[in-house]
Amino acid sequence: DMLQEYAKRREYMVQRLQAMEGISCHYPDGAFYTFPNVTGLYGKSYTGKELANDLDVARFFLEKAHVAVVPGVAFSAEGYVRFVFAKSMEEIKEGMDRVEKAIDVLE
């Protein structure tokens, strides 16, 4: 049952991330997280702060969307961030809504 539930969560999160401007995301093979490329957000800014790397993007998601992600540089994967989908579907939906709204305010 949980395998099917995690597959639903993965599907939902990947589809939501793929639909967001500046983010590209592939399906993970067997983990509880997605690892989308966020380089499409580089050069955009909010409150005068330019997003120049995955650390900036992770900080932006935390400050603006109140969603914690791990910057890819922690895994030697600059340009990516890690989102975990081992949360409830309600929490995932809320988090994706917050991230999407945050991206919409970027200049």
PDB file of C-alpha atoms in Angstrom:
ATOM      1  CA  ASP A   1       0.000   0.000   0.000  1.00  0.00           C
ATOM      2  CA  MET A   2       2.770   2.457   0.910  1.00  0.00           C
ATOM      3  CA  LEU A   3       4.614   1.756  -2.323  1.00  0.00           C
ATOM      4  CA  GLN A   4       1.544   2.885  -4.267  1.00  0.00           C
ATOM      5  CA  GLU A   5       1.119   5.904  -1.992  1.00  0.00           C
ATOM      6  CA  TYR A   6       4.728   7.028  -2.519  1.00  0.00           C
ATOM      7  CA  ALA A   7       4.324   6.534  -6.266  1.00  0.00           C
ATOM      8  CA  LYS A   8       1.307   8.896  -6.180  1.00  0.00           C
ATOM      9  CA  ARG A   9       3.242  11.455  -4.171  1.00  0.00           C
ATOM     10  CA  ARG A  10       6.216  11.231  -6.540  1.00  0.00           C
ATOM     11  CA  GLU A  11       3.968  11.598  -9.579  1.00  0.00           C
ATOM     12  CA  TYR A  12       2.193  14.611  -8.101  1.00  0.00           C
ATOM     13  CA  MET A  13       5.379  16.396  -7.042  1.00  0.00           C
ATOM     14  CA  VAL A  14       7.206  15.816 -10.317  1.00  0.00           C
ATOM     15  CA  GLN A  15       4.232  17.020 -12.366  1.00  0.00           C
ATOM     16  CA  ARG A  16       3.864  20.144 -10.227  1.00  0.00           C
ATOM     17  CA  LEU A  17       7.579  20.949 -10.435  1.00  0.00           C
ATOM     18  CA  GLN A  18       7.676  20.362 -14.205  1.00  0.00           C
ATOM     19  CA  ALA A  19       4.867  22.894 -14.630  1.00  0.00           C
ATOM     20  CA  MET A  20       6.735  25.634 -12.743  1.00  0.00           C
ATOM     21  CA  GLU A  21       8.605  28.263 -14.712  1.00  0.00           C
ATOM     22  CA  GLY A  22      12.371  27.919 -14.383  1.00  0.00           C
ATOM     23  CA  ILE A  23      12.330  24.358 -13.028  1.00  0.00           C
ATOM     24  CA  SER A  24      12.885  21.075 -14.855  1.00  0.00           C
ATOM     25  CA  CYS A  25      12.392  17.785 -13.076  1.00  0.00           C
ATOM     26  CA  HIS A  26      12.849  14.131 -13.988  1.00  0.00           C
ATOM     27  CA  TYR A  27      11.286  11.169 -12.236  1.00  0.00           C
ATOM     28  CA  PRO A  28      13.494   9.679  -9.518  1.00  0.00           C
ATOM     29  CA  ASP A  29      14.149   5.962  -9.817  1.00  0.00           C
ATOM     30  CA  GLY A  30      13.769   4.811  -6.259  1.00  0.00           C
ATOM     31  CA  ALA A  31      14.273   7.535  -3.693  1.00  0.00           C
ATOM     32  CA  PHE A  32      11.883   9.551  -1.531  1.00  0.00           C
ATOM     33  CA  TYR A  33      12.942  12.819  -3.101  1.00  0.00           C
ATOM     34  CA  THR A  34      13.035  14.694  -6.385  1.00  0.00           C
ATOM     35  CA  PHE A  35      16.118  16.555  -7.547  1.00  0.00           C
ATOM     36  CA  PRO A  36      14.949  19.249  -9.974  1.00  0.00           C
ATOM     37  CA  ASN A  37      17.204  21.562 -11.916  1.00  0.00           C
ATOM     38  CA  VAL A  38      16.610  25.170 -10.817  1.00  0.00           C
ATOM     39  CA  THR A  39      19.096  26.996 -13.067  1.00  0.00           C
ATOM     40  CA  GLY A  40      16.137  28.494 -14.946  1.00  0.00           C
ATOM     41  CA  LEU A  41      15.555  30.650 -11.863  1.00  0.00           C
ATOM     42  CA  TYR A  42      19.083  32.086 -11.908  1.00  0.00           C
ATOM     43  CA  GLY A  43      19.199  35.786 -12.681  1.00  0.00           C
ATOM     44  CA  LYS A  44      15.722  36.388 -11.293  1.00  0.00           C
ATOM     45  CA  SER A  45      15.348  38.422  -8.116  1.00  0.00           C
ATOM     46  CA  TYR A  46      13.106  39.161  -5.161  1.00  0.00           C
ATOM     47  CA  THR A  47      13.364  42.089  -2.761  1.00  0.00           C
ATOM     48  CA  GLY A  48      16.545  43.127  -4.539  1.00  0.00           C
ATOM     49  CA  LYS A  49      18.281  39.754  -4.058  1.00  0.00           C
ATOM     50  CA  GLU A  50      19.360  37.980  -7.230  1.00  0.00           C
ATOM     51  CA  LEU A  51      19.252  34.205  -7.424  1.00  0.00           C
ATOM     52  CA  ALA A  52      22.707  33.229  -8.618  1.00  0.00           C
ATOM     53  CA  ASN A  53      23.032  29.602  -7.490  1.00  0.00           C
ATOM     54  CA  ASP A  54      21.223  26.718  -5.832  1.00  0.00           C
ATOM     55  CA  LEU A  55      22.046  28.061  -2.357  1.00  0.00           C
ATOM     56  CA  ASP A  56      20.214  31.272  -3.251  1.00  0.00           C
ATOM     57  CA  VAL A  57      17.251  29.301  -4.580  1.00  0.00           C
ATOM     58  CA  ALA A  58      17.104  27.162  -1.430  1.00  0.00           C
ATOM     59  CA  ARG A  59      17.220  30.303   0.728  1.00  0.00           C
ATOM     60  CA  PHE A  60      14.499  31.912  -1.405  1.00  0.00           C
ATOM     61  CA  PHE A  61      12.195  28.890  -1.048  1.00  0.00           C
ATOM     62  CA  LEU A  62      12.749  28.909   2.705  1.00  0.00           C
ATOM     63  CA  GLU A  63      12.255  32.661   3.153  1.00  0.00           C
ATOM     64  CA  LYS A  64       9.427  33.256   0.681  1.00  0.00           C
ATOM     65  CA  ALA A  65       7.597  29.904   0.526  1.00  0.00           C
ATOM     66  CA  HIS A  66       8.551  28.543   3.954  1.00  0.00           C
ATOM     67  CA  VAL A  67       9.608  25.310   2.243  1.00  0.00           C
ATOM     68  CA  ALA A  68      12.956  23.765   3.149  1.00  0.00           C
ATOM     69  CA  VAL A  69      14.983  22.110   0.396  1.00  0.00           C
ATOM     70  CA  VAL A  70      18.588  20.968   0.317  1.00  0.00           C
ATOM     71  CA  PRO A  71      20.807  22.776  -2.209  1.00  0.00           C
ATOM     72  CA  GLY A  72      22.449  20.502  -4.736  1.00  0.00           C
ATOM     73  CA  VAL A  73      25.907  21.797  -3.908  1.00  0.00           C
ATOM     74  CA  ALA A  74      25.674  19.620  -0.768  1.00  0.00           C
ATOM     75  CA  PHE A  75      25.728  16.621  -3.131  1.00  0.00           C
ATOM     76  CA  SER A  76      28.239  18.071  -5.633  1.00  0.00           C
ATOM     77  CA  ALA A  77      25.287  18.838  -7.921  1.00  0.00           C
ATOM     78  CA  GLU A  78      25.278  22.612  -8.408  1.00  0.00           C
ATOM     79  CA  GLY A  79      22.064  23.842 -10.004  1.00  0.00           C
ATOM     80  CA  TYR A  80      19.726  21.378  -8.319  1.00  0.00           C
ATOM     81  CA  VAL A  81      17.727  21.276  -5.083  1.00  0.00           C
ATOM     82  CA  ARG A  82      16.251  18.298  -3.273  1.00  0.00           C
ATOM     83  CA  PHE A  83      12.548  18.129  -2.390  1.00  0.00           C
ATOM     84  CA  VAL A  84      11.390  15.245  -0.184  1.00  0.00           C
ATOM     85  CA  PHE A  85       8.026  13.591  -0.865  1.00  0.00           C
ATOM     86  CA  ALA A  86       7.975  11.416   2.261  1.00  0.00           C
ATOM     87  CA  LYS A  87       5.349  13.747   3.727  1.00  0.00           C
ATOM     88  CA  SER A  88       1.578  13.541   3.576  1.00  0.00           C
ATOM     89  CA  MET A  89      -0.106  14.412   0.292  1.00  0.00           C
ATOM     90  CA  GLU A  90      -1.709  17.432   1.979  1.00  0.00           C
ATOM     91  CA  GLU A  91       1.714  18.737   3.054  1.00  0.00           C
ATOM     92  CA  ILE A  92       3.139  18.128  -0.415  1.00  0.00           C
ATOM     93  CA  LYS A  93       0.255  20.000  -2.060  1.00  0.00           C
ATOM     94  CA  GLU A  94       0.638  22.918   0.318  1.00  0.00           C
ATOM     95  CA  GLY A  95       4.386  23.041  -0.213  1.00  0.00           C
ATOM     96  CA  MET A  96       4.061  22.948  -4.000  1.00  0.00           C
ATOM     97  CA  ASP A  97       1.425  25.703  -3.859  1.00  0.00           C
ATOM     98  CA  ARG A  98       3.780  27.842  -1.770  1.00  0.00           C
ATOM     99  CA  VAL A  99       6.738  27.265  -4.084  1.00  0.00           C
ATOM    100  CA  GLU A 100       4.636  28.081  -7.148  1.00  0.00           C
ATOM    101  CA  LYS A 101       3.356  31.313  -5.578  1.00  0.00           C
ATOM    102  CA  ALA A 102       6.894  32.279  -4.573  1.00  0.00           C
ATOM    103  CA  ILE A 103       8.201  31.755  -8.109  1.00  0.00           C
ATOM    104  CA  ASP A 104       5.393  33.936  -9.442  1.00  0.00           C
ATOM    105  CA  VAL A 105       6.745  36.970  -7.522  1.00  0.00           C
ATOM    106  CA  LEU A 106      10.237  36.725  -8.997  1.00  0.00           C
ATOM    107  CA  GLU A 107      11.257  39.605 -11.194  1.00  0.00           C
TER     108      GLU A 107
END
